[in-house]
Structure formats: structure tokens, C-alpha cells
């Protein structure tokens, strides 16, 4: 989101509404978020107040009663009230990426509730590869939003999260907000988080009540802030149909189709010459048509204005507003559409019925949130939530669980970790990230209920701790190297908390280097060589860093990646270091060497191009050297995995393929079109794959089994491998268990042709878990 303009029309409208209500109700309305169709509402008996009607029908009724100027006043993130119909103002823009956030206009933290649960930044949570955890986080965030709403601290329940763009380039400042580089992981994250937020699955049927509304952003192919003079506002991403089909769009598709998200946000980015928010192909044909979006399409903030000002896509503001609306945009974040909408209608550039369509989508979501059912407070299912439901013991322990389960152990030479607390009498804690509560939050954060910095976390385990920041900041232009080395020399154990901050990577800011900034590397090396024992290095970063120097340095005994771990981050790190928690996180992105920065960030191609030396991107296509691979992560225990091939019946049941044509146009291999197989056929082809996972000890722990698919070879644009599913399992030392991953050939065996059509090769495919493989033939 960029910066959005504010209006004061809403305040005036709120006042008017209050005047229309009885004086006691007016006092309540002034202090609370307002609601429609209550006992004193002038519209109580109108169809849009009739709870027994479907949300879409109620919304259409309401829209039909509005005057054109009233309608236009609804088309921004701050929607005006319509007092004569008893409709209060509404603020669409709230954020809940990893906890309710300051960003946006819908939430206030200045009332009874002054703190909310701050979960780890998403990339770290993604490293848990645990859908159940992601669901519970979404659920907790929406409960806290409902509580704020009931307390009059929220003027909306539409949360513009999650961010499910593919983390395509390691330099991207917002990669930290995403579930990583893999489309399957991002899709599963989207589904779990959205279901948690919304409190209902699509199985509940269209129009089901919503705990809160979630929004999948930013569709599509957005993953660049500012590179070499190219900004997200004027970047025209050249994306192949194939990359769109199998990389950039699948997370959004899952979010809408399987998650039932009630909003999609279009990006600033232009995709192949058309700004995303002006693309009817994307907004109408794809989101609504192909995916069946039941909700609204919002623009990134001021994207419509930018379409004209930065992208010069349409000649006048009125044309721009009309182009976006006709393409299928329902809500502009900002007030550009509210400012220019009436003129656009007067000039005949858009019709009132275009506005009606958008408003019906918008109000249907507000109806599903229960905002047109009278006072929702006090009534089931969410009306009873209040201050006691924010920062609960359960939410706090969920924040700790998420941080613990995300932390990735990258190096543990000679098993230096876990430490025995009775053996650590004194320790030096060095690093700018050791005692900075703000660094725990990453971006898009709110006021945390409490925070434990790494320093505080360690002080819970070690009595005698001496702390030195070492660097002045993450930029580390100045380092107290001599002082740090002296401290290390005189301490039994040394912990370094280094890494990045929002000064290197954030919205609007991409990195230009993957190395640790400034003098960080030389400080670490000097401290390590001065220390008595190998030191422990903990990295707080969003995106990956090239720490090749530390991998090979024997004086650096252990390395942890702790992302931006949220309010309980310091406690989670300490618990991992001292063995109260066995680490199980696995990297959700490839860690590239610094050399990767010679690749233009603007080159959107996922596939490598050996002819020009272009290395490709992500574990699916990148052919160069890595610092750490996607999925990498160590444990204190030794785990093994064994694929248990299917039973007696052939899997998948491909008998239905006998009647299908297997075409062969672009390769020597013939293939089936997924569209030809059809939804029923795809259902019939599904089969389970079982994996036996065993914990050989010595510690209790969790293990995430990642299952990949590979083709006989990676020719003709096939990925070298593709994650198809994952499952995590808790096991005691010596225990084993079977986990089941459902395989859907239509989804998992398919590959994108150059034109974006999905096909399944006839013949061999290999399921892979670790080094174990199971060959599966796909032919009748
Ligand atoms: C839109 O926002 C701008 C900047 O805050 C403000 O000057 C203008 O009055 C607003 N327009 C409307 C229609 O609210
Ligand atoms: C495979 O599917 C066919 C229908 O296409 C069905 O008749 C047959 O029983 C199935 N075979 C197995 C082993 O499930
Ligand atoms: C790749 O595998 C296919 C069979 O799936 C085979 O026909 C083709 O010759 C292989 N290509 C290479 C370069 O090995």
C-alpha cells in the first residue's frame, strides 16, 4: 500500500447520522462504529435489512435506493455514510498481515485496547510449513479485530491481508511479508490464513457470514519496489503466459477458489502493458469468471491515480476512473474515484450501472460481516468478543509457537547447540538486533501486547550477560570492533544478533546487495576469532543474506535464521538455543550468493536461459550456486523419511484417460490437457501418498515432510522439481508415524505449456521425499 489521502466527509456524515437517532442511541453511535438496521433505524423494514434474504440481494436493494452522488461517495476506502438510509460511514482499509497493524484507517489502538498480538513476520511463519498454525494465526487476528470493533476501536472489518505475491527476487523489500518463493506453499498459506480470518470456508456456501473479510494482494506479478530507477508505480512487468500460469497466479487462485477470500487487491504493476487495476482480463475474466470471486476487487492505494499520473494509461482522470471501473475494479483505495466519479458519469465515460455493480459487491461483503443486522455487539457469534479476547494467553503462546516453529537452524557444527544452561555461566551478547524491540516486527505491525527481545530472552537462561550493540544500526557504518572482540575474549559464550532491519528492506525499498550491510561481516569475524569457543550467530532478517563467510568459518559454530520473529521472538530464540524447543523450520526461499545481484530485478522470467547466462529463479528453475537451498533446515534430532508406495491398485486410477486424446505438439512427449480431464476426472485421479517419518533422537521434535514432484528431466520449461505438499508431525525420540499427503495429478503433475495451458505428460513422474522416489506412470 502506498500513502492514501484522507477526507473529512466521513466525520460530517457520522454527525448527521447521530442527529437522526434518538439521543441515547446518538451517544452510543458517536462512541461506537455504527451499524445499520437497528431498532431505531429509519430503514428497518426495508428489504436490505431483511436478514433472511441473501447478502447479494440485500446489497442490490440498498444500492437501488441510493442517489448517484451517494453511490460515488462509497467508492473509496473511506466510504461516506448515507444517513437517510441509516448507513454509517465505513473504513475499508485495515491491515492484519501478522497481527492488527497501524497501517490503514480502519483501526485505532487508543481505547480500552492498546496492544494486540504481534505474530512473526509472515516469511518466518511460512518456514513452519504448517497449515494448521497459519489457520490459527488468521483466526486469532480476526478475533482481535472483532474485539476492537465491538469496543468502538474499528471502523471496518475488511482486512487487506495476506500478501501472497511470489518472493521472486531476494532483494525485494516486501519479500518478508510473503510466504516465500514457492507457488504451492503460497497457495496453501493463503487458504489457511484466509479461512482463519474469515471464519468460514467456501463449503459454507456463497454469502456465508464472515468473522472478518480477508484480501489477497497484490494481483499479480508484483515483487519490485525500486530498482535502478524503475519503481513499482511505473514498472511494466513483462511476464510470459507460462510464468503467470504456474508461478504468479496460482497463489491468488487458491486464495479465492479454495480459501473463499472475499477480496482481491490489484497491484500497481502493469502486466504486459496493462496496469493490473485496468485489466478486465485479470479482474473480470480471471478473478470473477474463472475463479468465481464472491467479494470485491480493491486497488492498491492510489493505484487509479497512479494509472494516470505515473503510467499515463488514460488521458484524463475521468477516463482513468472509468477504465478501472469497467475493467472490474470495485473499490479504489484513496479518494480519486470519489473525486472524479461524478464527472466521469456526467461525461458519459461510465454508467451508473457500472457503479451499481461495484457497490453491490462491496455492500454484500458488509452485509456478510453483519453490519446491516442491527447492533451486532453482544450477539452470537462474534458480538461477545471484547478486551478479554485480545492478547489472551492463548494468542501469546501462539505467537511464541509460530516463532519457535519458524526458526531455521542453518549450521550446527559439532552439535554445539543446544546449550546446557547449567554450563553457561556467563555470556556476551553482541549485535544491534539483540535489544531492539522494533526489529522483531518487520513491517505492517501494530502495538504489541508485550515484547521479549533476544537479550531479554537470553537473560532468562544466563545469569551473567554483558551486552554490546557493536554496530550503530543495521547499516553498521560504524562498528565497535575492538570493544566487541575484547568482550568476546573475556566471555565463556558469545551470541551475535546481527542482520537487517526496515532500513534495508521494506515497502518502497529493495536491497542492492545480499551481503550483510556495512561492517557487520568484519565485526562478526573479529568477534569469532577473539572468542574462546565457536560463537553462535543469530540472523534477524526478512530476505535471504549471503553469509558464505560464516558458513565456512569454524569459529562460527552455529547459525540461526530467526526472520522478524514478532513479540515472543527473543523468548523463542532462547528456547531454541537452550534446547527447550527443537528447531524444525525450513527455508521458504532460496538463499542466493551475492553474485545473483547482477541479474536485473526487472527480468521477470522464472526459467533460466542458458544461452544468455540468465540463471532463472527459485528452486524450481535456478541453476546457479546457492548459499542455502529452499527447504533447508536442521534439527537437534535425526529424522528419516520413507515413501510408502501405493497399495495393490494402480495409482492414480488412469482408466479414464483411455478415452482422451494425448496430444503432442511441442515436444517428443505426448500429454493430456487438464481441461479435457475435467473436474470429475481430476477428482477421480486423486490418490494418497504416505510417508513414514521417524525420529531417531535424541530429542522430541517436529518434522515437516516436504513432498516434491519431478519429471524425467527438466527440458522444455519443466521445473527441476515442484513442491506438491507438506505435512508436519510431532514425534518423540525413537517414535515413528505415517503422514499422508493427498496427491492430485491435475494440480500436481501438470505443467504449463508456453501458452499457459496446463497439461500432464504421458508417462513417468517421480514423487520425491528426501532422496526417496516413487515412480508413477501417467497413462491409460
Ligand atoms: C481527497 O483527498 C484530498 C487530499 O487529502 C483532499 O484535498 C480532497 O478534498 C479529498 N476529496 C474528496 C472528494 O473527499
Ligand atoms: C478406476 O476408475 C474406473 C472409472 O473410470 C472404475 O470403474 C474403476 O473401478 C476404478 N479402478 C479402481 C482400481 O479403483
Ligand atoms: C526427457 O525425457 C523425455 C521422456 O519423458 C525423453 O523423451 C527426452 O528424450 C528426455 N530428454 C532429455 C534431453 O533427456
PDB file of N, CA, C and O in Angstrom, residues 398-464:
ATOM      1  N   UNK A 398       0.524 -18.671  21.010  1.00  0.00           N
ATOM      2  CA  UNK A 398       0.538 -18.924  19.569  1.00  0.00           C
ATOM      3  C   UNK A 398       1.646 -18.112  18.887  1.00  0.00           C
ATOM      4  O   UNK A 398       2.319 -18.598  17.969  1.00  0.00           O
ATOM      5  N   UNK A 399       1.849 -16.880  19.368  1.00  0.00           N
ATOM      6  CA  UNK A 399       2.933 -16.050  18.819  1.00  0.00           C
ATOM      7  C   UNK A 399       4.288 -16.706  19.102  1.00  0.00           C
ATOM      8  O   UNK A 399       5.189 -16.698  18.248  1.00  0.00           O
ATOM      9  N   UNK A 400       4.411 -17.294  20.294  1.00  0.00           N
ATOM     10  CA  UNK A 400       5.658 -17.992  20.641  1.00  0.00           C
ATOM     11  C   UNK A 400       5.823 -19.258  19.796  1.00  0.00           C
ATOM     12  O   UNK A 400       6.889 -19.522  19.241  1.00  0.00           O
ATOM     13  N   UNK A 401       4.740 -20.007  19.675  1.00  0.00           N
ATOM     14  CA  UNK A 401       4.776 -21.246  18.895  1.00  0.00           C
ATOM     15  C   UNK A 401       5.189 -20.961  17.439  1.00  0.00           C
ATOM     16  O   UNK A 401       6.002 -21.669  16.849  1.00  0.00           O
ATOM     17  N   UNK A 402       4.601 -19.905  16.878  1.00  0.00           N
ATOM     18  CA  UNK A 402       4.893 -19.570  15.484  1.00  0.00           C
ATOM     19  C   UNK A 402       6.360 -19.199  15.309  1.00  0.00           C
ATOM     20  O   UNK A 402       7.011 -19.620  14.345  1.00  0.00           O
ATOM     21  N   UNK A 403       6.896 -18.430  16.252  1.00  0.00           N
ATOM     22  CA  UNK A 403       8.307 -18.045  16.153  1.00  0.00           C
ATOM     23  C   UNK A 403       9.204 -19.271  16.304  1.00  0.00           C
ATOM     24  O   UNK A 403      10.133 -19.489  15.529  1.00  0.00           O
ATOM     25  N   UNK A 404       8.905 -20.101  17.294  1.00  0.00           N
ATOM     26  CA  UNK A 404       9.714 -21.309  17.525  1.00  0.00           C
ATOM     27  C   UNK A 404       9.691 -22.237  16.318  1.00  0.00           C
ATOM     28  O   UNK A 404      10.700 -22.802  15.930  1.00  0.00           O
ATOM     29  N   UNK A 405       8.492 -22.416  15.758  1.00  0.00           N
ATOM     30  CA  UNK A 405       8.358 -23.375  14.662  1.00  0.00           C
ATOM     31  C   UNK A 405       8.896 -22.841  13.342  1.00  0.00           C
ATOM     32  O   UNK A 405       9.083 -23.595  12.403  1.00  0.00           O
ATOM     33  N   UNK A 406       9.106 -21.521  13.288  1.00  0.00           N
ATOM     34  CA  UNK A 406       9.629 -20.949  12.057  1.00  0.00           C
ATOM     35  C   UNK A 406      11.155 -20.903  12.032  1.00  0.00           C
ATOM     36  O   UNK A 406      11.773 -21.051  10.989  1.00  0.00           O
ATOM     37  N   UNK A 407      11.771 -20.700  13.207  1.00  0.00           N
ATOM     38  CA  UNK A 407      13.226 -20.510  13.257  1.00  0.00           C
ATOM     39  C   UNK A 407      13.954 -21.660  12.568  1.00  0.00           C
ATOM     40  O   UNK A 407      13.656 -22.835  12.787  1.00  0.00           O
ATOM     41  N   UNK A 408      14.902 -21.280  11.705  1.00  0.00           N
ATOM     42  CA  UNK A 408      15.630 -22.285  10.926  1.00  0.00           C
ATOM     43  C   UNK A 408      17.068 -22.389  11.437  1.00  0.00           C
ATOM     44  O   UNK A 408      17.797 -21.387  11.480  1.00  0.00           O
ATOM     45  N   UNK A 409      17.453 -23.600  11.799  1.00  0.00           N
ATOM     46  CA  UNK A 409      18.831 -23.864  12.201  1.00  0.00           C
ATOM     47  C   UNK A 409      19.631 -24.140  10.930  1.00  0.00           C
ATOM     48  O   UNK A 409      19.371 -25.107  10.219  1.00  0.00           O
ATOM     49  N   UNK A 410      20.573 -23.225  10.633  1.00  0.00           N
ATOM     50  CA  UNK A 410      21.300 -23.315   9.362  1.00  0.00           C
ATOM     51  C   UNK A 410      22.629 -24.045   9.507  1.00  0.00           C
ATOM     52  O   UNK A 410      23.130 -24.638   8.563  1.00  0.00           O
ATOM     53  N   UNK A 411      23.207 -23.944  10.692  1.00  0.00           N
ATOM     54  CA  UNK A 411      24.525 -24.561  10.887  1.00  0.00           C
ATOM     55  C   UNK A 411      24.612 -24.972  12.340  1.00  0.00           C
ATOM     56  O   UNK A 411      24.170 -24.227  13.217  1.00  0.00           O
ATOM     57  N   UNK A 412      25.160 -26.128  12.592  1.00  0.00           N
ATOM     58  CA  UNK A 412      25.350 -26.561  13.974  1.00  0.00           C
ATOM     59  C   UNK A 412      26.534 -27.497  14.030  1.00  0.00           C
ATOM     60  O   UNK A 412      26.401 -28.692  14.228  1.00  0.00           O
ATOM     61  N   UNK A 413      27.712 -26.922  13.823  1.00  0.00           N
ATOM     62  CA  UNK A 413      28.924 -27.717  13.740  1.00  0.00           C
ATOM     63  C   UNK A 413      29.182 -28.428  15.058  1.00  0.00           C
ATOM     64  O   UNK A 413      29.113 -27.834  16.112  1.00  0.00           O
ATOM     65  N   UNK A 414      29.477 -29.682  14.917  1.00  0.00           N
ATOM     66  CA  UNK A 414      29.838 -30.488  16.085  1.00  0.00           C
ATOM     67  C   UNK A 414      28.768 -30.425  17.164  1.00  0.00           C
ATOM     68  O   UNK A 414      29.056 -30.585  18.340  1.00  0.00           O
ATOM     69  N   UNK A 415      27.543 -30.152  16.759  1.00  0.00           N
ATOM     70  CA  UNK A 415      26.453 -30.165  17.735  1.00  0.00           C
ATOM     71  C   UNK A 415      26.657 -29.208  18.895  1.00  0.00           C
ATOM     72  O   UNK A 415      26.356 -29.536  20.047  1.00  0.00           O
ATOM     73  N   UNK A 416      27.169 -28.016  18.604  1.00  0.00           N
ATOM     74  CA  UNK A 416      27.387 -27.040  19.694  1.00  0.00           C
ATOM     75  C   UNK A 416      26.056 -26.671  20.372  1.00  0.00           C
ATOM     76  O   UNK A 416      25.992 -26.411  21.564  1.00  0.00           O
ATOM     77  N   UNK A 417      24.975 -26.697  19.579  1.00  0.00           N
ATOM     78  CA  UNK A 417      23.636 -26.478  20.127  1.00  0.00           C
ATOM     79  C   UNK A 417      22.927 -27.817  20.258  1.00  0.00           C
ATOM     80  O   UNK A 417      23.203 -28.727  19.477  1.00  0.00           O
ATOM     81  N   UNK A 418      21.989 -27.969  21.171  1.00  0.00           N
ATOM     82  CA  UNK A 418      21.554 -26.980  22.162  1.00  0.00           C
ATOM     83  C   UNK A 418      22.551 -26.838  23.300  1.00  0.00           C
ATOM     84  O   UNK A 418      23.289 -27.767  23.617  1.00  0.00           O
ATOM     85  N   UNK A 419      22.527 -25.672  23.925  1.00  0.00           N
ATOM     86  CA  UNK A 419      23.408 -25.415  25.048  1.00  0.00           C
ATOM     87  C   UNK A 419      22.789 -25.944  26.335  1.00  0.00           C
ATOM     88  O   UNK A 419      21.573 -25.983  26.472  1.00  0.00           O
ATOM     89  N   UNK A 420      23.654 -26.315  27.229  1.00  0.00           N
ATOM     90  CA  UNK A 420      23.215 -26.763  28.551  1.00  0.00           C
ATOM     91  C   UNK A 420      23.251 -25.532  29.463  1.00  0.00           C
ATOM     92  O   UNK A 420      24.322 -24.980  29.712  1.00  0.00           O
ATOM     93  N   UNK A 421      22.094 -25.125  29.952  1.00  0.00           N
ATOM     94  CA  UNK A 421      22.080 -23.850  30.683  1.00  0.00           C
ATOM     95  C   UNK A 421      22.953 -23.854  31.932  1.00  0.00           C
ATOM     96  O   UNK A 421      23.501 -22.811  32.301  1.00  0.00           O
ATOM     97  N   UNK A 422      23.121 -25.015  32.516  1.00  0.00           N
ATOM     98  CA  UNK A 422      23.952 -25.043  33.732  1.00  0.00           C
ATOM     99  C   UNK A 422      25.429 -24.857  33.384  1.00  0.00           C
ATOM    100  O   UNK A 422      26.245 -24.533  34.245  1.00  0.00           O
ATOM    101  N   UNK A 423      25.763 -25.061  32.093  1.00  0.00           N
ATOM    102  CA  UNK A 423      27.162 -24.931  31.696  1.00  0.00           C
ATOM    103  C   UNK A 423      27.500 -23.522  31.209  1.00  0.00           C
ATOM    104  O   UNK A 423      28.654 -23.216  30.944  1.00  0.00           O
ATOM    105  N   UNK A 424      26.469 -22.683  31.069  1.00  0.00           N
ATOM    106  CA  UNK A 424      26.725 -21.328  30.569  1.00  0.00           C
ATOM    107  C   UNK A 424      26.636 -20.340  31.731  1.00  0.00           C
ATOM    108  O   UNK A 424      25.559 -19.863  32.090  1.00  0.00           O
ATOM    109  N   UNK A 425      27.783 -20.075  32.318  1.00  0.00           N
ATOM    110  CA  UNK A 425      27.808 -19.184  33.473  1.00  0.00           C
ATOM    111  C   UNK A 425      27.748 -17.734  33.059  1.00  0.00           C
ATOM    112  O   UNK A 425      27.077 -16.912  33.667  1.00  0.00           O
ATOM    113  N   UNK A 426      28.477 -17.398  31.982  1.00  0.00           N
ATOM    114  CA  UNK A 426      28.484 -16.009  31.545  1.00  0.00           C
ATOM    115  C   UNK A 426      28.455 -15.958  30.031  1.00  0.00           C
ATOM    116  O   UNK A 426      28.893 -16.887  29.359  1.00  0.00           O
ATOM    117  N   UNK A 427      27.898 -14.883  29.515  1.00  0.00           N
ATOM    118  CA  UNK A 427      27.811 -14.769  28.070  1.00  0.00           C
ATOM    119  C   UNK A 427      27.917 -13.322  27.643  1.00  0.00           C
ATOM    120  O   UNK A 427      27.508 -12.411  28.368  1.00  0.00           O
ATOM    121  N   UNK A 428      28.465 -13.151  26.439  1.00  0.00           N
ATOM    122  CA  UNK A 428      28.443 -11.837  25.799  1.00  0.00           C
ATOM    123  C   UNK A 428      27.354 -11.869  24.747  1.00  0.00           C
ATOM    124  O   UNK A 428      27.249 -12.833  23.987  1.00  0.00           O
ATOM    125  N   UNK A 429      26.522 -10.842  24.756  1.00  0.00           N
ATOM    126  CA  UNK A 429      25.511 -10.699  23.713  1.00  0.00           C
ATOM    127  C   UNK A 429      25.886  -9.474  22.899  1.00  0.00           C
ATOM    128  O   UNK A 429      25.956  -8.361  23.428  1.00  0.00           O
ATOM    129  N   UNK A 430      26.171  -9.705  21.624  1.00  0.00           N
ATOM    130  CA  UNK A 430      26.675  -8.628  20.775  1.00  0.00           C
ATOM    131  C   UNK A 430      25.774  -8.482  19.556  1.00  0.00           C
ATOM    132  O   UNK A 430      25.369  -9.488  18.958  1.00  0.00           O
ATOM    133  N   UNK A 431      25.444  -7.247  19.222  1.00  0.00           N
ATOM    134  CA  UNK A 431      24.717  -7.014  17.966  1.00  0.00           C
ATOM    135  C   UNK A 431      23.608  -5.997  18.102  1.00  0.00           C
ATOM    136  O   UNK A 431      22.934  -5.925  19.126  1.00  0.00           O
ATOM    137  N   UNK A 432      23.431  -5.244  17.042  1.00  0.00           N
ATOM    138  CA  UNK A 432      22.400  -4.186  17.003  1.00  0.00           C
ATOM    139  C   UNK A 432      20.989  -4.758  17.065  1.00  0.00           C
ATOM    140  O   UNK A 432      20.057  -4.045  17.395  1.00  0.00           O
ATOM    141  N   UNK A 433      20.827  -6.046  16.706  1.00  0.00           N
ATOM    142  CA  UNK A 433      19.484  -6.632  16.735  1.00  0.00           C
ATOM    143  C   UNK A 433      19.172  -7.376  18.027  1.00  0.00           C
ATOM    144  O   UNK A 433      18.137  -8.024  18.144  1.00  0.00           O
ATOM    145  N   UNK A 434      20.077  -7.279  19.013  1.00  0.00           N
ATOM    146  CA  UNK A 434      19.879  -8.036  20.251  1.00  0.00           C
ATOM    147  C   UNK A 434      18.830  -7.410  21.160  1.00  0.00           C
ATOM    148  O   UNK A 434      18.141  -8.110  21.900  1.00  0.00           O
ATOM    149  N   UNK A 435      18.737  -6.109  21.105  1.00  0.00           N
ATOM    150  CA  UNK A 435      17.844  -5.482  22.094  1.00  0.00           C
ATOM    151  C   UNK A 435      17.008  -4.364  21.478  1.00  0.00           C
ATOM    152  O   UNK A 435      16.779  -3.329  22.087  1.00  0.00           O
ATOM    153  N   UNK A 436      16.535  -4.596  20.274  1.00  0.00           N
ATOM    154  CA  UNK A 436      15.735  -3.608  19.564  1.00  0.00           C
ATOM    155  C   UNK A 436      14.334  -4.184  19.345  1.00  0.00           C
ATOM    156  O   UNK A 436      14.121  -4.991  18.446  1.00  0.00           O
ATOM    157  N   UNK A 437      13.368  -3.775  20.192  1.00  0.00           N
ATOM    158  CA  UNK A 437      12.032  -4.384  20.103  1.00  0.00           C
ATOM    159  C   UNK A 437      11.394  -4.189  18.725  1.00  0.00           C
ATOM    160  O   UNK A 437      10.661  -5.050  18.250  1.00  0.00           O
ATOM    161  N   UNK A 438      11.725  -3.069  18.077  1.00  0.00           N
ATOM    162  CA  UNK A 438      11.090  -2.749  16.798  1.00  0.00           C
ATOM    163  C   UNK A 438      11.485  -3.723  15.691  1.00  0.00           C
ATOM    164  O   UNK A 438      10.686  -4.034  14.799  1.00  0.00           O
ATOM    165  N   UNK A 439      12.702  -4.226  15.783  1.00  0.00           N
ATOM    166  CA  UNK A 439      13.179  -5.096  14.704  1.00  0.00           C
ATOM    167  C   UNK A 439      12.406  -6.422  14.682  1.00  0.00           C
ATOM    168  O   UNK A 439      12.329  -7.094  13.665  1.00  0.00           O
ATOM    169  N   UNK A 440      11.780  -6.754  15.803  1.00  0.00           N
ATOM    170  CA  UNK A 440      11.040  -8.022  15.876  1.00  0.00           C
ATOM    171  C   UNK A 440       9.802  -8.015  14.994  1.00  0.00           C
ATOM    172  O   UNK A 440       9.280  -9.057  14.624  1.00  0.00           O
ATOM    173  N   UNK A 441       9.313  -6.824  14.658  1.00  0.00           N
ATOM    174  CA  UNK A 441       8.011  -6.697  13.999  1.00  0.00           C
ATOM    175  C   UNK A 441       8.044  -6.743  12.484  1.00  0.00           C
ATOM    176  O   UNK A 441       7.010  -6.957  11.863  1.00  0.00           O
ATOM    177  N   UNK A 442       9.198  -6.479  11.876  1.00  0.00           N
ATOM    178  CA  UNK A 442       9.182  -6.334  10.432  1.00  0.00           C
ATOM    179  C   UNK A 442       8.298  -5.158  10.062  1.00  0.00           C
ATOM    180  O   UNK A 442       8.189  -4.196  10.821  1.00  0.00           O
ATOM    181  N   UNK A 443       7.627  -5.216   8.920  1.00  0.00           N
ATOM    182  CA  UNK A 443       6.732  -4.104   8.580  1.00  0.00           C
ATOM    183  C   UNK A 443       5.279  -4.508   8.810  1.00  0.00           C
ATOM    184  O   UNK A 443       4.972  -5.651   9.135  1.00  0.00           O
ATOM    185  N   UNK A 444       4.374  -3.557   8.651  1.00  0.00           N
ATOM    186  CA  UNK A 444       2.944  -3.764   8.912  1.00  0.00           C
ATOM    187  C   UNK A 444       2.702  -4.369  10.298  1.00  0.00           C
ATOM    188  O   UNK A 444       2.345  -5.532  10.432  1.00  0.00           O
ATOM    189  N   UNK A 445       2.914  -3.555  11.293  1.00  0.00           N
ATOM    190  CA  UNK A 445       2.755  -4.045  12.666  1.00  0.00           C
ATOM    191  C   UNK A 445       1.880  -3.090  13.458  1.00  0.00           C
ATOM    192  O   UNK A 445       1.669  -1.942  13.058  1.00  0.00           O
ATOM    193  N   UNK A 446       1.378  -3.563  14.564  1.00  0.00           N
ATOM    194  CA  UNK A 446       0.629  -2.725  15.497  1.00  0.00           C
ATOM    195  C   UNK A 446       1.377  -2.684  16.814  1.00  0.00           C
ATOM    196  O   UNK A 446       2.511  -3.159  16.911  1.00  0.00           O
ATOM    197  N   UNK A 447       0.752  -2.126  17.860  1.00  0.00           N
ATOM    198  CA  UNK A 447       1.407  -2.119  19.166  1.00  0.00           C
ATOM    199  C   UNK A 447       1.338  -3.521  19.779  1.00  0.00           C
ATOM    200  O   UNK A 447       0.256  -4.036  20.024  1.00  0.00           O
ATOM    201  N   UNK A 448       2.476  -4.135  19.988  1.00  0.00           N
ATOM    202  CA  UNK A 448       2.498  -5.496  20.531  1.00  0.00           C
ATOM    203  C   UNK A 448       2.050  -5.498  21.988  1.00  0.00           C
ATOM    204  O   UNK A 448       2.290  -4.532  22.717  1.00  0.00           O
ATOM    205  N   UNK A 449       1.409  -6.588  22.414  1.00  0.00           N
ATOM    206  CA  UNK A 449       0.982  -6.639  23.817  1.00  0.00           C
ATOM    207  C   UNK A 449       2.181  -6.666  24.747  1.00  0.00           C
ATOM    208  O   UNK A 449       2.128  -6.142  25.851  1.00  0.00           O
ATOM    209  N   UNK A 450       3.235  -7.305  24.305  1.00  0.00           N
ATOM    210  CA  UNK A 450       4.458  -7.368  25.107  1.00  0.00           C
ATOM    211  C   UNK A 450       5.564  -7.766  24.147  1.00  0.00           C
ATOM    212  O   UNK A 450       5.266  -8.310  23.085  1.00  0.00           O
ATOM    213  N   UNK A 451       6.803  -7.487  24.479  1.00  0.00           N
ATOM    214  CA  UNK A 451       7.870  -7.971  23.601  1.00  0.00           C
ATOM    215  C   UNK A 451       9.003  -8.526  24.422  1.00  0.00           C
ATOM    216  O   UNK A 451       9.346  -8.003  25.490  1.00  0.00           O
ATOM    217  N   UNK A 452       9.579  -9.597  23.919  1.00  0.00           N
ATOM    218  CA  UNK A 452      10.793 -10.140  24.511  1.00  0.00           C
ATOM    219  C   UNK A 452      11.883 -10.047  23.460  1.00  0.00           C
ATOM    220  O   UNK A 452      11.819 -10.714  22.432  1.00  0.00           O
ATOM    221  N   UNK A 453      12.845  -9.185  23.701  1.00  0.00           N
ATOM    222  CA  UNK A 453      13.973  -9.086  22.769  1.00  0.00           C
ATOM    223  C   UNK A 453      14.890 -10.292  22.992  1.00  0.00           C
ATOM    224  O   UNK A 453      14.824 -10.959  24.042  1.00  0.00           O
ATOM    225  N   UNK A 454      15.774 -10.580  22.043  1.00  0.00           N
ATOM    226  CA  UNK A 454      16.715 -11.690  22.235  1.00  0.00           C
ATOM    227  C   UNK A 454      17.548 -11.526  23.511  1.00  0.00           C
ATOM    228  O   UNK A 454      17.773 -12.502  24.230  1.00  0.00           O
ATOM    229  N   UNK A 455      17.962 -10.288  23.796  1.00  0.00           N
ATOM    230  CA  UNK A 455      18.759 -10.078  25.014  1.00  0.00           C
ATOM    231  C   UNK A 455      17.961 -10.494  26.245  1.00  0.00           C
ATOM    232  O   UNK A 455      18.445 -11.232  27.103  1.00  0.00           O
ATOM    233  N   UNK A 456      16.705 -10.044  26.296  1.00  0.00           N
ATOM    234  CA  UNK A 456      15.862 -10.392  27.443  1.00  0.00           C
ATOM    235  C   UNK A 456      15.629 -11.901  27.497  1.00  0.00           C
ATOM    236  O   UNK A 456      15.639 -12.505  28.567  1.00  0.00           O
ATOM    237  N   UNK A 457      15.443 -12.487  26.326  1.00  0.00           N
ATOM    238  CA  UNK A 457      15.243 -13.943  26.261  1.00  0.00           C
ATOM    239  C   UNK A 457      16.433 -14.687  26.840  1.00  0.00           C
ATOM    240  O   UNK A 457      16.283 -15.603  27.665  1.00  0.00           O
ATOM    241  N   UNK A 458      17.646 -14.274  26.478  1.00  0.00           N
ATOM    242  CA  UNK A 458      18.851 -14.942  26.972  1.00  0.00           C
ATOM    243  C   UNK A 458      19.050 -14.715  28.461  1.00  0.00           C
ATOM    244  O   UNK A 458      19.521 -15.603  29.183  1.00  0.00           O
ATOM    245  N   UNK A 459      18.672 -13.521  28.914  1.00  0.00           N
ATOM    246  CA  UNK A 459      18.826 -13.222  30.357  1.00  0.00           C
ATOM    247  C   UNK A 459      17.971 -14.150  31.209  1.00  0.00           C
ATOM    248  O   UNK A 459      18.254 -14.339  32.383  1.00  0.00           O
ATOM    249  N   UNK A 460      16.942 -14.739  30.608  1.00  0.00           N
ATOM    250  CA  UNK A 460      16.154 -15.724  31.331  1.00  0.00           C
ATOM    251  C   UNK A 460      16.894 -17.053  31.510  1.00  0.00           C
ATOM    252  O   UNK A 460      16.473 -17.899  32.289  1.00  0.00           O
ATOM    253  N   UNK A 461      17.967 -17.242  30.761  1.00  0.00           N
ATOM    254  CA  UNK A 461      18.716 -18.505  30.830  1.00  0.00           C
ATOM    255  C   UNK A 461      20.114 -18.343  31.433  1.00  0.00           C
ATOM    256  O   UNK A 461      20.675 -19.280  31.972  1.00  0.00           O
ATOM    257  N   UNK A 462      20.675 -17.157  31.252  1.00  0.00           N
ATOM    258  CA  UNK A 462      22.061 -16.947  31.696  1.00  0.00           C
ATOM    259  C   UNK A 462      22.091 -15.794  32.691  1.00  0.00           C
ATOM    260  O   UNK A 462      21.558 -14.717  32.405  1.00  0.00           O
ATOM    261  N   UNK A 463      22.707 -16.039  33.848  1.00  0.00           N
ATOM    262  CA  UNK A 463      22.721 -15.007  34.898  1.00  0.00           C
ATOM    263  C   UNK A 463      23.584 -13.816  34.525  1.00  0.00           C
ATOM    264  O   UNK A 463      23.175 -12.681  34.586  1.00  0.00           O
ATOM    265  N   UNK A 464      24.796 -14.140  34.074  1.00  0.00           N
ATOM    266  CA  UNK A 464      25.774 -13.081  33.859  1.00  0.00           C
ATOM    267  C   UNK A 464      25.903 -12.767  32.361  1.00  0.00           C
ATOM    268  O   UNK A 464      26.674 -13.404  31.652  1.00  0.00           O
TER     269      UNK A 464
END
